Amino acid sequence: VRTIVVTLAYDGTRFVGWQRQPSGESVQELLERALAEIEPGVKVTGAGRTDAGVHAAGQVASFELAHGIDCATLPRALNARLPADVRVLLAEERPHGFNARYGATSKLYRYVVLASPTADPFDARYAWHVPYLLDVDAMEEALGALVGQHDFAAFCGAGSSTLTTERRVLEASCRAVPASGQPSWRPVALDVPRIVFDLVGEGFLRHMVRNIVGTAVEIGKGRWPVERMAEVLASRDRTTAGPTAPPEGLCLVRVSFDVAGAVSPPVPGTDEEG
Amino acid sequence: VRTIVVTLAYDGTRFVGWQRQPSGESVQELLERALAEIEPGVKVTGAGRTDAGVHAAGQVASFELAHGIDCATLPRALNARLPADVRVLLAEERPHGFNARYGATSKLYRYVVLASPTADPFDARYAWHVPYLLDVDAMEEALGALVGQHDFAAFCGAGSSTLTTERRVLEASCRAVPASGQPSWRPVALDVPRIVFDLVGEGFLRHMVRNIVGTAVEIGKGRWPVERMAEVLASRDRTTAGPTAPPEGLCLVRVSFDVAGAVSPPVPGTDEEG
């Protein structure tokens, strides 16, 4: 039996999220169904539990496989059995016992906001349209308060069953980036910069990134002062934060593992997010 | 009564096309429904009849309006009544009798191909995924045969009721462009160049652009020699051309009108396309 990790990209629009749920189709279920045609009964573990509508450009999933198919062939074999909105980009072998969920040392979540009077019909699935001018510098300054080890209870969504709301955030930033690029026919009127939020952390609480972005956008609108982010964090009270930003703007971009790809013991509280 | 033109962008994925049809929702119908809330019974004319699944970044539509709403306010008023995948970008007044269909002097249709082993889940709606290496130079050379006034019968889709299959093509080119850009989380593995085809013409036949691209791709694969494009054109026989490329890669990017925005008489044969 080998331990395999795959890197996946998916458009989360039509899924109930990464994790299997009776209410609809999940990416985990589709991946396990595709694997079942190679070897029955394979169970996969994902590094990040992305929520309904959240995308992934670099989700990582691990599983045990007895079948001898080589890693160069595996992505093609799985992609032939997966729908077009889920693609396996890479498969690699890891030391026995490696687990994508417990082995992950940090994750990069990216959130894209289109601050413009007119929504972009070609970006509706991949950005949150906010019809206000946003002060990017104020949001960037406010995000600085989040870096470090903190109790993020104020940004934790309802229904979370985590043991602790302490998390370590390694980076929290936002910047304006040009919209140029795909689709290559973007009309000039819609060619306005996107505001990209990058959050890097060891783990995230349920809706944590989306609640941080929702709070930052209130600051960007000028409704709240820059200091409000630190005050919300210190309050540990969800009712003080901004609204939860919608899922379509969010993407799990990258999962990092330590160099050895070590087999780590479960870390309490890394069990929810996205 | 004023004559108004609006510039529209839409994601064509879920529509039966620009034109009203009993079989499903069209962009024309949605626009007329939105206008009906301002003034009942307004009929709109589109410059290009895009087909089911084909996008537009710069469709132009004209209509007569008695209501006094000013052109600066009209896009916002219409967008509030339109779904997110259709956006009015601009409204302008034109001389009485101006008609977007008969007044158009040329149109730019753009077709995007992703030639890569792996499809891009974030571009599935906006590019044709071709899992082959394509020779861009060979396709570019082949397209040169199309420029000028020709009988394009070989590229005319079935079911066309056009009076003549003669059309004038002003530009036919293709090039590789970087995929960088939106969505800003595109994984490196999917960050491969797109091949962009630009076709500029006074008017196009039904499926003409998609049949040209389908033929070019056969040449790009190396299945057919560069000369095949000219031979297909000369044959006037649809069965000699390549398969019709799928609609998702196609977009009506721009419609041009002569400087005066002149009121032109109907030109025979400009009545179909997309």
Coordinates of C-alpha atoms in Angstrom, one line a residue:
Chain A
V1 CA 0.0 0.0 0.0
R2 CA 1.4 3.4 -1.0
T3 CA 0.5 6.8 0.4
I4 CA -0.4 9.2 -2.5
V5 CA -1.1 12.9 -2.4
V6 CA -2.9 14.7 -5.2
T7 CA -3.1 18.5 -5.9
L8 CA -6.5 19.5 -7.1
A9 CA -8.1 22.6 -8.7
Y10 CA -11.9 23.0 -8.7
D11 CA -14.6 25.5 -9.4
G12 CA -16.6 25.3 -6.2
T13 CA -19.7 27.0 -7.6
R14 CA -22.0 24.0 -7.8
F15 CA -20.6 21.9 -4.9
V16 CA -21.7 21.6 -1.2
G17 CA -18.0 22.0 -0.4
W18 CA -15.0 19.7 -0.1
Q19 CA -16.5 17.4 2.4
R20 CA -19.1 14.7 1.8
Q21 CA -22.6 15.8 2.8
P22 CA -25.9 14.2 2.2
S23 CA -27.3 17.5 0.9
G24 CA -25.4 17.5 -2.4
E25 CA -22.4 16.7 -4.4
S26 CA -19.0 17.3 -2.8
V27 CA -15.5 17.3 -4.3
Q28 CA -14.4 14.6 -1.9
E29 CA -17.2 12.3 -3.0
L30 CA -16.4 12.9 -6.7
L31 CA -12.7 12.1 -6.1
E32 CA -13.5 9.0 -4.1
R33 CA -15.9 7.9 -6.9
A34 CA -13.2 8.4 -9.5
L35 CA -10.7 6.5 -7.4
A36 CA -13.2 3.7 -6.9
E37 CA -12.9 2.8 -10.6
I38 CA -9.2 2.2 -10.0
E39 CA -9.5 0.6 -6.6
P40 CA -12.7 0.2 -4.5
G41 CA -13.1 1.7 -1.1
V42 CA -10.3 4.4 -1.1
K43 CA -11.0 7.2 1.4
V44 CA -9.4 10.5 0.8
T45 CA -8.4 13.2 3.3
G46 CA -8.3 16.9 2.2
A47 CA -5.9 19.5 3.7
G48 CA -8.6 22.2 3.8
R49 CA -12.4 21.8 4.2
T50 CA -13.6 24.4 1.7
D51 CA -17.2 25.4 2.1
A52 CA -20.0 25.4 -0.4
G53 CA -19.2 27.7 -3.4
V54 CA -15.5 28.1 -2.4
H55 CA -12.9 27.3 -5.0
A56 CA -9.5 25.6 -4.8
A57 CA -6.5 26.1 -7.0
G58 CA -4.2 24.0 -4.9
Q59 CA -6.2 21.7 -2.6
V60 CA -4.2 18.7 -1.4
A61 CA -5.7 15.3 -0.6
S62 CA -4.0 12.1 0.6
F63 CA -5.1 8.5 0.4
E64 CA -3.7 4.9 0.6
L65 CA -3.6 3.0 -2.6
A66 CA -2.7 -0.6 -3.2
H67 CA -3.1 -0.4 -7.0
G68 CA 0.2 -0.1 -8.9
I69 CA -0.8 2.8 -11.2
D70 CA 2.1 5.2 -11.4
C71 CA 1.9 8.8 -10.3
A72 CA 2.6 10.2 -13.8
T73 CA -0.5 8.4 -15.1
L74 CA -2.8 8.9 -12.2
P75 CA -4.0 12.5 -12.9
R76 CA -5.0 11.6 -16.4
A77 CA -6.8 8.5 -15.2
L78 CA -8.7 10.5 -12.5
N79 CA -9.5 13.4 -14.8
A80 CA -11.1 11.1 -17.3
R81 CA -13.5 10.1 -14.5
L82 CA -14.0 13.6 -13.0
P83 CA -16.3 16.4 -14.3
A84 CA -14.6 19.3 -16.0
D85 CA -14.9 21.6 -12.9
V86 CA -12.6 19.3 -10.9
R87 CA -9.0 18.7 -12.2
V88 CA -6.2 16.7 -10.6
L89 CA -3.0 18.6 -11.4
L90 CA -0.4 16.4 -9.8
A91 CA 0.0 13.1 -8.0
E92 CA 3.0 12.2 -5.8
E93 CA 4.0 9.5 -3.4
R94 CA 4.7 10.3 0.2
P95 CA 6.1 8.4 3.2
H96 CA 3.7 5.9 4.7
G97 CA 1.3 7.6 7.1
F98 CA 1.5 11.0 5.6
N99 CA -1.8 12.8 6.0
A100 CA -2.8 15.9 4.0
R101 CA -4.9 17.3 6.9
Y102 CA -2.5 16.8 9.8
G103 CA 0.7 17.3 7.8
A104 CA -0.2 20.7 6.4
T105 CA 1.8 23.5 8.1
S106 CA 0.1 26.5 6.4
K107 CA -2.5 27.4 3.9
L108 CA -2.9 30.4 1.6
Y109 CA -6.5 31.5 1.1
R110 CA -7.1 34.3 -1.4
Y111 CA -10.3 36.4 -1.6
V112 CA -11.1 38.6 -4.6
V113 CA -13.3 41.7 -4.5
L114 CA -14.5 43.7 -7.5
A115 CA -15.1 47.2 -6.2
S116 CA -16.9 48.8 -9.2
P117 CA -20.3 50.3 -10.0
T118 CA -20.8 47.6 -12.6
A119 CA -20.5 43.9 -11.9
D120 CA -18.5 41.8 -14.4
P121 CA -20.6 39.0 -15.9
F122 CA -17.4 37.0 -16.6
D123 CA -16.2 37.2 -13.1
A124 CA -19.5 36.7 -11.2
R125 CA -18.3 33.2 -10.1
Y126 CA -14.9 34.3 -8.9
A127 CA -15.2 37.7 -7.2
W128 CA -17.5 39.4 -4.7
H129 CA -18.9 42.5 -6.4
V130 CA -19.0 45.5 -4.0
P131 CA -20.5 48.6 -5.7
Y132 CA -18.4 51.0 -3.5
L133 CA -15.0 52.6 -3.8
L134 CA -12.8 50.9 -1.2
D135 CA -9.8 52.3 0.6
V136 CA -7.2 49.6 0.0
D137 CA -4.6 51.2 2.2
A138 CA -7.0 51.4 5.1
M139 CA -7.9 47.7 4.7
E140 CA -4.3 46.7 4.4
E141 CA -3.4 48.6 7.6
A142 CA -6.4 47.0 9.4
L143 CA -5.3 43.5 8.4
G144 CA -2.0 44.0 10.1
A145 CA -3.7 43.5 13.5
L146 CA -4.5 39.9 12.6
V147 CA -0.9 38.6 12.2
G148 CA 0.3 36.4 15.0
Q149 CA -1.3 34.0 17.4
H150 CA -4.7 35.2 18.5
D151 CA -8.1 34.0 19.7
F152 CA -10.2 34.5 16.5
A153 CA -13.5 33.8 18.1
A154 CA -14.9 37.1 16.8
F155 CA -14.4 35.8 13.2
C156 CA -15.7 32.2 13.8
G157 CA -18.8 31.3 12.0
A158 CA -21.9 29.8 13.8
G159 CA -22.1 26.0 13.9
S160 CA -18.4 25.5 14.5
S161 CA -17.5 22.6 16.7
T162 CA -13.8 23.5 17.1
L163 CA -12.0 22.8 20.4
T164 CA -10.2 26.1 20.4
T165 CA -10.6 29.4 18.5
E166 CA -6.9 30.2 18.8
R167 CA -5.1 30.3 15.4
R168 CA -1.8 31.6 14.1
V169 CA -2.0 33.9 11.1
L170 CA 1.3 34.4 9.3
E171 CA 0.2 36.9 6.7
A172 CA -2.8 39.1 6.1
S173 CA -2.6 41.6 3.3
C174 CA -4.6 43.1 0.5
R175 CA -3.7 44.9 -2.8
A176 CA -5.2 46.1 -6.0
V177 CA -4.3 44.0 -9.1
P178 CA -5.1 44.6 -12.7
A179 CA -8.0 42.6 -14.1
S180 CA -6.3 42.1 -17.4
G181 CA -6.1 38.5 -18.6
Q182 CA -8.7 35.8 -19.0
P183 CA -11.2 36.0 -20.4
S184 CA -9.2 37.8 -23.0
W185 CA -12.2 39.7 -24.3
R186 CA -12.9 41.6 -21.1
P187 CA -14.5 44.9 -22.1
V188 CA -12.6 48.1 -21.2
A189 CA -15.6 49.2 -19.1
L190 CA -15.1 46.2 -16.8
D191 CA -11.3 46.3 -16.9
V192 CA -11.0 47.7 -13.4
P193 CA -8.5 46.4 -10.8
R194 CA -9.5 43.6 -8.4
I195 CA -8.7 43.8 -4.7
V196 CA -7.0 40.6 -3.7
F197 CA -6.8 39.6 0.0
D198 CA -4.2 37.0 0.9
L199 CA -4.5 35.2 4.3
V200 CA -1.8 32.7 5.2
G201 CA -2.2 30.8 8.4
E202 CA -1.5 27.4 10.1
G203 CA -5.2 26.8 10.2
F204 CA -8.5 28.7 9.9
L205 CA -11.8 28.6 11.7
R206 CA -15.1 28.2 9.9
H207 CA -15.9 31.3 7.8
M208 CA -12.8 33.0 9.3
V209 CA -11.4 34.4 6.0
R210 CA -14.8 35.5 4.8
N211 CA -15.6 37.2 8.1
I212 CA -12.2 39.0 8.1
V213 CA -12.9 40.2 4.5
G214 CA -16.4 41.3 5.4
T215 CA -15.0 43.3 8.3
A216 CA -12.2 44.8 6.1
V217 CA -14.7 45.9 3.5
E218 CA -16.7 47.8 6.0
I219 CA -13.4 49.6 6.9
G220 CA -12.6 50.0 3.2
K221 CA -16.0 51.7 2.7
G222 CA -15.1 54.2 5.5
R223 CA -18.0 53.0 7.7
W224 CA -15.6 51.8 10.3
P225 CA -12.1 53.2 11.3
V226 CA -9.0 51.2 10.7
E227 CA -8.7 50.4 14.5
R228 CA -12.0 48.5 14.3
M229 CA -10.3 45.3 13.1
A230 CA -8.1 45.1 16.2
E231 CA -11.2 45.9 18.4
V232 CA -13.2 43.2 16.8
L233 CA -10.4 40.7 17.3
A234 CA -10.0 41.7 21.0
S235 CA -13.7 41.5 21.6
R236 CA -13.9 37.7 20.7
D237 CA -17.5 38.5 19.9
R238 CA -18.8 37.5 16.5
T239 CA -21.5 40.2 16.6
T240 CA -18.9 43.0 16.5
A241 CA -17.4 41.8 13.1
G242 CA -18.7 42.6 9.6
P243 CA -21.0 40.4 7.5
T244 CA -19.7 37.1 6.1
A245 CA -18.3 37.8 2.6
P246 CA -20.0 35.5 0.0
P247 CA -18.2 32.2 -1.0
E248 CA -17.6 32.9 -4.7
G249 CA -14.6 35.3 -4.0
L250 CA -12.7 32.7 -1.9
C251 CA -10.1 30.2 -3.1
L252 CA -7.8 27.8 -1.3
V253 CA -4.7 28.7 -3.4
R254 CA -1.9 26.7 -1.7
V255 CA -1.2 24.2 1.1
S256 CA 2.3 24.0 2.5
F257 CA 3.9 21.0 4.2
D258 CA 7.2 21.0 6.0
V259 CA 10.2 19.9 4.0
A260 CA 10.2 16.4 5.2
G261 CA 6.5 16.0 4.6
A262 CA 6.5 14.9 8.2
V263 CA 3.8 12.7 9.7
S264 CA 2.5 15.1 12.3
P265 CA 0.2 14.2 15.2
P266 CA -3.3 15.8 15.0
V267 CA -3.1 19.4 16.1
P268 CA -6.2 20.3 18.1
G269 CA -8.3 22.9 16.3
T270 CA -7.1 22.4 12.8
D271 CA -10.3 20.6 11.9
E272 CA -12.4 23.3 10.4
E273 CA -12.2 26.1 7.9
G274 CA -12.9 27.5 4.6
Chain B
V1 CA -39.2 59.4 -29.3
R2 CA -35.4 59.0 -29.1
T3 CA -33.2 56.4 -30.6
I4 CA -30.9 54.8 -28.0
V5 CA -28.1 52.3 -28.4
V6 CA -26.8 50.3 -25.5
T7 CA -23.5 48.3 -25.3
L8 CA -23.9 45.0 -23.5
A9 CA -21.7 42.3 -22.0
Y10 CA -23.1 38.9 -21.3
D11 CA -22.0 35.4 -20.3
G12 CA -23.9 33.4 -22.9
T13 CA -23.5 30.0 -21.1
R14 CA -27.2 29.6 -20.1
F15 CA -28.9 31.5 -22.9
V16 CA -30.4 30.2 -26.2
G17 CA -28.5 33.1 -27.8
W18 CA -29.2 36.8 -28.4
Q19 CA -32.4 36.3 -30.3
R20 CA -35.8 35.5 -28.8
Q21 CA -36.8 31.9 -29.1
P22 CA -39.6 29.8 -27.7
S23 CA -37.1 27.2 -26.5
G24 CA -35.5 29.2 -23.7
E25 CA -34.2 32.5 -22.3
S26 CA -32.5 34.9 -24.7
V27 CA -30.6 38.1 -24.0
Q28 CA -33.0 40.1 -26.2
E29 CA -36.0 38.9 -24.2
L30 CA -34.3 39.8 -20.9
L31 CA -33.4 43.3 -22.2
E32 CA -36.9 43.9 -23.5
R33 CA -38.3 42.7 -20.2
A34 CA -36.0 45.1 -18.3
L35 CA -37.0 48.0 -20.7
A36 CA -40.7 47.1 -20.2
E37 CA -40.5 48.3 -16.6
I38 CA -39.4 51.7 -17.9
E39 CA -41.7 51.8 -21.0
P40 CA -44.0 49.0 -22.2
G41 CA -43.6 47.4 -25.6
V42 CA -40.0 48.5 -26.5
K43 CA -38.5 46.3 -29.2
V44 CA -34.7 46.0 -29.4
T45 CA -32.5 45.2 -32.4
G46 CA -29.1 43.6 -31.8
A47 CA -26.0 44.2 -34.1
G48 CA -25.0 40.5 -33.9
R49 CA -27.1 37.4 -33.5
T50 CA -24.9 35.4 -31.1
D51 CA -25.8 31.8 -30.8
A52 CA -26.6 29.7 -27.8
G53 CA -23.6 29.6 -25.4
V54 CA -21.7 32.4 -27.2
H55 CA -20.6 35.4 -25.1
A56 CA -20.5 39.1 -25.8
A57 CA -18.3 41.8 -24.4
G58 CA -19.5 44.5 -26.7
Q59 CA -22.9 43.6 -28.2
V60 CA -24.8 46.7 -29.4
A61 CA -28.6 47.0 -29.4
S62 CA -30.8 49.9 -30.5
F63 CA -34.4 50.8 -29.7
E64 CA -36.8 53.7 -29.7
L65 CA -37.7 55.2 -26.3
A66 CA -40.3 57.8 -25.5
H67 CA -39.5 57.9 -21.8
G68 CA -37.3 60.8 -20.8
I69 CA -34.7 58.8 -18.7
D70 CA -31.2 60.1 -19.4
C71 CA -28.5 58.0 -20.9
A72 CA -26.3 58.3 -17.8
T73 CA -28.9 56.7 -15.6
L74 CA -30.2 54.1 -18.1
P75 CA -27.5 51.4 -17.6
R76 CA -28.0 51.4 -13.8
A77 CA -31.8 51.3 -14.2
L78 CA -31.5 48.3 -16.6
N79 CA -28.8 46.5 -14.6
A80 CA -31.1 46.6 -11.6
R81 CA -33.6 44.6 -13.6
L82 CA -31.2 42.3 -15.4
P83 CA -29.6 39.1 -14.1
A84 CA -25.9 39.3 -13.1
D85 CA -24.8 37.5 -16.3
V86 CA -26.1 40.4 -18.5
R87 CA -24.7 43.9 -17.9
V88 CA -25.5 47.1 -19.8
L89 CA -22.2 49.0 -20.0
L90 CA -23.2 52.2 -21.8
A91 CA -26.2 53.9 -23.3
E92 CA -26.0 56.7 -25.9
E93 CA -28.5 58.6 -28.0
R94 CA -28.2 58.3 -31.8
P95 CA -29.9 60.1 -34.8
H96 CA -33.5 59.0 -35.4
G97 CA -33.7 55.9 -37.4
F98 CA -30.3 54.5 -36.4
N99 CA -30.3 50.7 -36.4
A100 CA -27.7 48.6 -34.6
R101 CA -28.1 45.8 -37.1
Y102 CA -28.1 47.7 -40.4
G103 CA -25.7 50.4 -39.2
A104 CA -22.9 48.1 -38.1
T105 CA -19.9 48.3 -40.5
S106 CA -17.8 45.6 -38.9
K107 CA -17.6 43.2 -36.0
L108 CA -14.8 41.6 -34.1
Y109 CA -15.4 38.0 -33.0
R110 CA -12.8 36.4 -30.7
Y111 CA -12.3 32.7 -30.2
V112 CA -10.2 31.3 -27.3
V113 CA -8.6 27.9 -27.4
L114 CA -6.8 26.2 -24.5
A115 CA -4.4 23.8 -26.0
S116 CA -3.2 21.8 -23.0
P117 CA -3.2 18.3 -21.6
T118 CA -5.3 19.5 -18.6
A119 CA -8.5 21.5 -18.9
D120 CA -8.8 24.6 -16.7
P121 CA -11.8 24.4 -14.4
F122 CA -11.9 28.2 -14.1
D123 CA -11.9 28.7 -17.9
A124 CA -14.3 25.9 -18.9
R125 CA -17.0 28.5 -19.8
Y126 CA -14.7 30.7 -21.8
A127 CA -12.4 28.6 -23.8
W128 CA -12.4 25.4 -26.0
H129 CA -10.1 22.9 -24.4
V130 CA -8.1 21.0 -27.1
P131 CA -5.8 18.4 -25.6
Y132 CA -3.2 18.7 -28.4
L133 CA -0.2 20.9 -29.1
L134 CA -1.2 23.3 -31.8
D135 CA 1.0 25.0 -34.4
V136 CA 0.0 28.6 -34.0
D137 CA 2.2 29.7 -36.9
A138 CA 0.6 27.2 -39.3
M139 CA -2.9 28.3 -38.2
E140 CA -2.0 32.0 -38.6
E141 CA -0.7 31.4 -42.1
A142 CA -3.8 29.4 -43.0
L143 CA -6.1 32.1 -41.8
G144 CA -4.6 34.6 -44.3
A145 CA -6.5 32.9 -47.1
L146 CA -9.8 34.1 -45.6
V147 CA -9.1 37.9 -45.8
G148 CA -11.0 39.7 -48.5
Q149 CA -14.4 39.2 -50.2
H150 CA -15.2 35.5 -50.7
D151 CA -18.0 33.1 -50.9
F152 CA -17.8 31.5 -47.4
A153 CA -20.4 28.7 -48.2
A154 CA -17.9 26.1 -47.0
F155 CA -18.0 27.6 -43.5
C156 CA -21.8 28.2 -43.4
G157 CA -23.7 26.2 -40.8
A158 CA -26.8 24.2 -41.7
G159 CA -30.2 25.9 -41.3
S160 CA -29.0 29.2 -42.6
S161 CA -31.5 31.1 -44.6
T162 CA -29.1 33.8 -45.8
L163 CA -29.6 35.2 -49.3
T164 CA -25.9 35.1 -50.2
T165 CA -22.9 33.4 -48.6
E166 CA -20.5 36.1 -49.8
R167 CA -18.9 38.1 -47.0
R168 CA -15.9 40.4 -46.6
V169 CA -13.4 39.4 -43.9
L170 CA -11.1 42.3 -42.9
E171 CA -8.8 40.5 -40.5
A172 CA -8.2 36.8 -39.6
S173 CA -5.4 36.1 -37.2
C174 CA -4.4 34.0 -34.2
R175 CA -1.8 34.3 -31.5
A176 CA -0.7 32.8 -28.2
V177 CA -1.4 35.1 -25.2
P178 CA -0.5 34.5 -21.6
A179 CA -3.3 33.2 -19.3
S180 CA -2.2 35.3 -16.4
G181 CA -4.9 37.4 -14.9
Q182 CA -8.4 36.5 -13.6
P183 CA -9.1 34.5 -11.7
S184 CA -6.0 35.7 -9.8
W185 CA -5.5 32.3 -8.2
R186 CA -4.9 30.4 -11.4
P187 CA -2.6 27.5 -10.5
V188 CA 0.8 27.4 -12.1
A189 CA 0.0 24.0 -13.7
L190 CA -2.9 25.7 -15.6
D191 CA -1.1 28.9 -16.4
V192 CA -0.5 28.0 -20.0
P193 CA -1.0 30.4 -22.9
R194 CA -4.4 30.6 -24.6
I195 CA -4.6 30.7 -28.4
V196 CA -6.8 33.7 -29.4
F197 CA -8.4 33.9 -32.8
D198 CA -9.6 37.3 -34.0
L199 CA -12.0 37.5 -36.9
V200 CA -13.1 41.0 -38.1
G201 CA -15.6 41.2 -40.9
E202 CA -18.5 43.2 -42.2
G203 CA -20.8 40.3 -41.4
F204 CA -20.6 36.6 -40.7
L205 CA -22.6 33.6 -41.7
R206 CA -24.2 31.2 -39.2
H207 CA -21.4 29.3 -37.4
M208 CA -18.8 30.8 -39.7
V209 CA -16.3 31.8 -37.0
R210 CA -16.7 28.4 -35.3
N211 CA -16.3 26.5 -38.5
I212 CA -13.2 28.5 -39.4
V213 CA -11.7 27.8 -36.0
G214 CA -12.6 24.1 -36.2
T215 CA -10.8 24.0 -39.6
A216 CA -7.8 25.9 -38.3
V217 CA -7.4 23.6 -35.3
E218 CA -7.2 20.6 -37.6
I219 CA -4.3 22.4 -39.4
G220 CA -2.8 23.3 -36.0
K221 CA -2.8 19.6 -35.0
G222 CA -0.9 18.8 -38.2
R223 CA -3.7 16.7 -39.6
W224 CA -4.2 19.0 -42.5
P225 CA -1.6 21.1 -44.4
V226 CA -1.7 24.9 -44.2
E227 CA -3.1 25.0 -47.8
R228 CA -6.3 23.2 -46.7
M229 CA -7.9 26.4 -45.5
A230 CA -7.8 28.0 -49.0
E231 CA -9.0 24.7 -50.5
V232 CA -11.9 24.5 -48.2
L233 CA -12.8 28.1 -49.0
A234 CA -12.6 27.5 -52.7
S235 CA -14.7 24.3 -52.5
R236 CA -17.7 26.1 -51.2
D237 CA -18.6 22.7 -49.7
R238 CA -19.3 22.5 -46.0
T239 CA -18.3 18.9 -45.8
T240 CA -14.6 19.8 -46.6
A241 CA -14.3 22.0 -43.5
G242 CA -13.4 21.0 -40.0
P243 CA -15.9 20.4 -37.2
T244 CA -17.8 23.3 -35.7
A245 CA -15.8 24.6 -32.6
P246 CA -18.0 24.7 -29.5
P247 CA -19.8 27.9 -28.5
E248 CA -18.1 28.6 -25.2
G249 CA -14.8 29.8 -26.8
L250 CA -16.6 32.5 -28.8
C251 CA -17.3 36.1 -27.9
L252 CA -18.6 39.1 -29.9
V253 CA -16.0 41.6 -28.7
R254 CA -16.8 44.8 -30.6
V255 CA -19.2 46.2 -33.2
S256 CA -18.1 49.2 -35.2
F257 CA -20.2 51.8 -36.9
D258 CA -19.2 54.4 -39.4
V259 CA -18.2 57.8 -37.9
A260 CA -21.5 59.5 -38.6
G261 CA -23.4 56.5 -37.2
A262 CA -25.2 56.7 -40.5
V263 CA -28.6 55.2 -41.1
S264 CA -27.7 52.6 -43.7
P265 CA -30.2 50.7 -45.8
P266 CA -30.4 46.9 -45.1
V267 CA -27.4 45.1 -46.6
P268 CA -28.5 41.8 -48.0
G269 CA -26.8 38.9 -46.2
T270 CA -25.9 40.6 -42.9
D271 CA -28.8 38.9 -41.2
E272 CA -27.2 35.9 -39.7
E273 CA -24.2 35.0 -37.6
G274 CA -22.6 34.1 -34.3

